[in-house]
XYZ file of N, CA and C in Angstrom:
327
model
N 101.708 163.719 48.004
C 102.244 164.821 48.869
C 103.476 164.522 48.030
N 104.408 166.440 48.117
C 105.617 166.194 47.699
C 106.847 165.610 48.616
N 107.284 164.625 48.077
C 108.356 163.969 49.062
C 110.211 164.507 48.748
N 110.203 165.398 48.030
C 111.471 165.818 47.468
C 112.337 166.018 48.367
N 111.878 166.891 49.489
C 112.661 167.852 50.652
C 112.523 166.625 51.881
N 112.283 165.410 51.560
C 112.028 164.399 52.601
C 113.899 164.159 52.928
N 114.026 164.034 54.318
C 115.269 163.544 54.769
C 114.867 162.625 55.817
N 115.678 161.048 55.616
C 115.814 160.101 56.659
C 115.831 160.623 57.772
N 115.379 160.659 58.983
C 115.750 161.289 60.523
C 116.928 160.456 60.892
N 117.160 159.491 60.556
C 118.258 158.695 60.893
C 119.500 159.264 60.221
N 119.530 159.756 59.200
C 120.734 160.252 58.359
C 120.844 162.050 58.769
N 119.655 162.376 59.599
C 120.219 163.829 59.792
C 121.516 164.229 60.442
N 121.767 163.469 61.534
C 122.873 163.688 62.287
C 124.124 163.639 61.407
N 124.509 162.517 60.481
C 125.344 162.513 59.736
C 126.067 163.726 58.390
N 124.167 164.127 58.165
C 124.502 165.253 56.763
C 124.973 166.464 57.736
N 124.264 166.790 59.094
C 125.018 167.902 59.739
C 126.702 168.020 60.025
N 127.094 166.609 60.363
C 128.246 166.366 60.681
C 129.061 166.877 58.804
N 128.767 166.355 58.040
C 129.108 166.945 56.829
C 129.218 168.448 56.860
N 127.826 169.109 57.122
C 127.675 170.328 56.357
C 128.299 170.985 57.509
N 128.812 170.685 58.506
C 129.685 171.413 59.439
C 131.282 171.507 59.208
N 131.710 170.666 58.715
C 133.000 170.409 58.299
C 134.019 171.475 57.613
N 134.706 172.160 57.749
C 135.393 173.386 57.674
C 135.908 173.101 55.738
N 136.213 171.854 55.486
C 136.688 171.480 54.329
C 135.715 170.797 53.595
N 134.313 170.592 53.784
C 133.286 170.211 53.005
C 132.823 171.378 52.457
N 132.963 171.753 50.938
C 132.488 172.536 50.107
C 130.630 172.578 50.114
N 130.560 171.039 49.691
C 129.120 171.013 48.976
C 128.753 169.353 49.256
N 127.761 169.010 49.765
C 127.363 167.320 49.651
C 126.549 167.152 48.588
N 126.667 165.832 48.085
C 125.635 165.369 46.669
C 125.525 164.108 47.232
N 124.290 163.962 47.544
C 123.720 162.752 47.898
C 123.764 161.960 46.288
N 124.256 160.923 46.314
C 124.370 160.309 45.101
C 123.134 158.904 44.905
N 122.971 158.446 46.224
C 121.623 157.609 46.178
C 121.792 157.145 48.263
N 120.727 156.367 48.449
C 120.531 156.084 50.030
C 121.818 155.679 50.462
N 122.479 156.493 51.666
C 123.720 155.862 51.980
C 124.518 156.146 51.433
N 124.745 157.052 50.476
C 125.954 156.937 49.357
C 126.188 158.734 49.455
N 127.556 159.049 49.391
C 127.297 160.732 49.442
C 128.633 161.193 48.834
N 128.773 161.907 47.886
C 130.209 162.540 47.337
C 130.117 164.161 48.086
N 131.286 163.880 48.684
C 131.662 165.244 49.363
C 132.775 165.889 48.619
N 132.503 167.329 48.183
C 133.261 168.009 47.229
C 133.861 168.990 48.623
N 135.299 168.744 48.259
C 136.229 169.589 49.486
C 136.741 170.954 49.061
N 136.910 171.878 49.849
C 137.947 172.661 49.824
C 139.284 172.720 49.227
N 140.134 171.780 50.217
C 141.397 170.925 49.905
C 141.119 169.391 49.419
N 141.585 169.041 48.328
C 141.577 168.077 48.265
C 140.602 167.150 47.091
N 140.819 166.171 46.867
C 139.821 165.486 45.511
C 138.040 165.570 46.543
N 137.300 165.152 45.331
C 135.773 164.878 46.088
C 136.411 163.282 46.677
N 135.238 163.091 47.768
C 135.266 161.723 48.293
C 134.140 161.247 48.575
N 133.586 159.701 47.955
C 132.753 159.299 47.882
C 132.554 158.624 49.523
N 131.404 158.710 50.121
C 131.441 158.269 51.541
C 129.934 157.216 51.121
N 130.132 155.819 51.717
C 129.078 155.071 52.310
C 128.717 154.891 53.434
N 127.510 154.923 54.190
C 127.334 154.377 54.962
C 126.767 153.187 55.822
N 127.421 152.795 56.925
C 126.776 151.387 57.230
C 126.105 151.741 58.924
N 125.111 150.976 59.031
C 124.598 151.095 60.447
C 124.970 149.824 61.431
N 125.720 148.818 60.806
C 126.689 147.772 61.719
C 127.064 148.573 63.012
N 126.521 147.676 63.886
C 127.085 147.880 65.338
C 128.799 147.589 65.259
N 128.844 146.107 64.921
C 130.388 145.846 64.771
C 130.578 145.436 63.444
N 131.611 146.533 62.844
C 131.945 146.372 61.548
C 132.882 145.290 61.239
N 132.487 144.599 60.904
C 133.035 143.240 60.777
C 133.717 142.972 59.411
N 134.435 141.806 58.921
C 134.993 141.912 57.712
C 133.635 141.585 56.670
N 132.663 141.061 57.311
C 131.322 140.655 56.682
C 130.751 141.971 56.337
N 130.318 142.812 57.226
C 130.001 143.990 56.984
C 130.435 144.919 56.310
N 131.683 144.871 56.094
C 132.399 145.904 55.020
C 132.146 145.393 53.861
N 132.257 143.724 53.514
C 132.097 143.167 52.060
C 130.525 143.325 51.682
N 129.620 143.109 52.675
C 128.395 143.366 52.445
C 127.778 144.697 51.854
N 128.576 145.893 52.490
C 128.257 147.256 52.107
C 128.840 147.560 50.813
N 130.134 147.185 50.294
C 130.869 147.225 49.184
C 129.915 146.571 48.400
N 129.614 145.404 48.481
C 128.438 144.993 47.364
C 127.541 145.370 47.061
N 126.688 145.856 48.113
C 125.600 146.526 47.737
C 125.654 148.354 47.089
N 126.742 149.092 47.667
C 126.955 150.210 47.633
C 128.247 150.918 46.907
N 128.954 149.949 46.182
C 130.227 150.241 45.719
C 129.728 150.959 44.521
N 130.517 151.806 43.858
C 131.597 152.326 44.314
C 131.871 153.368 45.528
N 133.010 153.361 46.153
C 132.971 154.561 47.212
C 134.437 154.272 47.619
N 134.843 155.492 48.111
C 135.824 155.388 49.111
C 136.404 155.281 50.549
N 135.113 155.785 51.110
C 135.313 155.472 52.551
C 133.868 154.877 53.262
N 133.793 153.790 53.974
C 132.786 153.072 54.290
C 132.753 154.091 55.969
N 131.557 154.786 56.524
C 131.546 155.827 57.726
C 130.865 154.758 58.557
N 131.149 154.203 59.430
C 130.338 153.516 60.562
C 129.296 154.872 61.218
N 127.938 154.658 61.204
C 126.925 155.513 61.165
C 126.193 155.339 62.626
N 127.210 154.838 63.223
C 126.246 154.507 65.116
C 127.520 154.794 65.653
N 127.371 155.657 66.683
C 128.485 155.685 68.171
C 128.941 154.449 68.466
N 127.731 153.426 68.805
C 128.017 152.181 69.312
C 128.589 150.972 68.636
N 129.651 150.234 69.424
C 130.323 149.221 68.573
C 131.617 149.554 68.353
N 132.183 148.999 67.458
C 133.535 149.195 67.138
C 133.679 148.616 65.273
N 135.126 149.115 65.235
C 135.403 148.452 63.746
C 136.475 147.278 63.911
N 136.129 146.141 63.845
C 137.097 144.879 64.087
C 138.505 144.957 63.236
N 139.173 144.667 63.616
C 140.752 144.421 62.969
C 140.594 143.833 61.774
N 139.574 142.787 61.633
C 139.240 142.238 60.426
C 138.418 143.064 59.328
N 137.620 143.838 60.124
C 136.688 144.904 59.224
C 137.805 145.986 58.452
N 138.695 146.680 59.166
C 139.933 147.167 58.707
C 140.535 146.409 57.318
N 141.084 145.220 57.664
C 141.529 144.525 56.608
C 140.960 144.322 55.742
N 139.340 143.717 55.573
C 138.760 143.671 54.717
C 138.707 144.940 53.732
N 138.339 146.092 54.301
C 138.649 147.253 53.796
C 139.724 147.628 52.844
N 140.887 147.461 53.405
C 142.452 147.403 52.791
C 142.149 146.563 51.526
N 141.661 145.330 51.704
C 141.552 144.337 50.622
C 140.573 144.739 49.399
N 139.864 145.515 49.804
C 138.756 146.385 48.594
C 139.194 147.538 48.054
N 140.323 148.293 48.823
C 140.837 149.420 48.228
C 139.706 150.390 48.760
N 139.276 150.451 50.140
C 138.685 151.342 50.400
C 139.190 151.674 51.645
N 138.831 152.827 52.777
C 138.887 152.922 53.809
C 137.839 152.710 54.662
N 137.911 152.604 56.004
C 136.657 152.332 57.362
C 136.697 153.418 58.436
N 135.900 154.189 58.422
C 136.242 154.717 59.823
C 134.720 155.280 60.671
N 135.039 155.706 61.763
C 133.809 155.942 62.738
C 133.689 157.705 62.787
N 132.733 157.804 63.386
C 132.180 159.138 63.373
C 133.342 160.163 64.131
N 134.222 159.563 64.972
C 135.229 160.502 65.610
C 136.699 160.593 64.584
N 136.605 159.392 63.862
C 137.859 160.266 63.208
C 137.340 160.452 61.592
N 136.220 160.623 61.298
C 135.741 161.278 59.924
C 136.244 162.373 59.827
N 136.280 163.280 60.672
C 136.511 164.940 60.620
C 138.183 165.011 60.102
N 139.134 164.095 60.624
C 140.598 164.247 60.356
C 140.697 164.000 58.650
N 139.819 162.420 58.551
C 140.152 162.167 57.268
C 139.486 163.104 56.354
N 138.445 163.864 56.500
C 137.704 164.956 55.548
C 138.949 165.757 55.497
N 140.017 166.100 56.334
C 140.238 167.430 56.142
C 141.754 167.038 55.274
N 142.205 166.183 55.025
C 143.147 165.559 54.164
C 143.041 166.520 52.851
């Protein structure tokens, strides 16, 4: 069976969110959980996804170790939160971390 068009159902929501953003021109899936978003205004941005409920320093560092290089770590679940230590770890690594509610403004930059 041809699996070239297969899309992970858990990623359909976030891919639709990317497609529907007015500043996103093209979505390039680099590999599982990592996308390069080409924007109308601004340079392309590489976004990695995490399903962590609580985005802690450890979950940021784990995602970075597994998926880097990327510019932004997106919390791919509407539940839980991003801890202050998670934000600090992201800053130390030179990346950003955001949730679904703040991704729209970040992509517009």
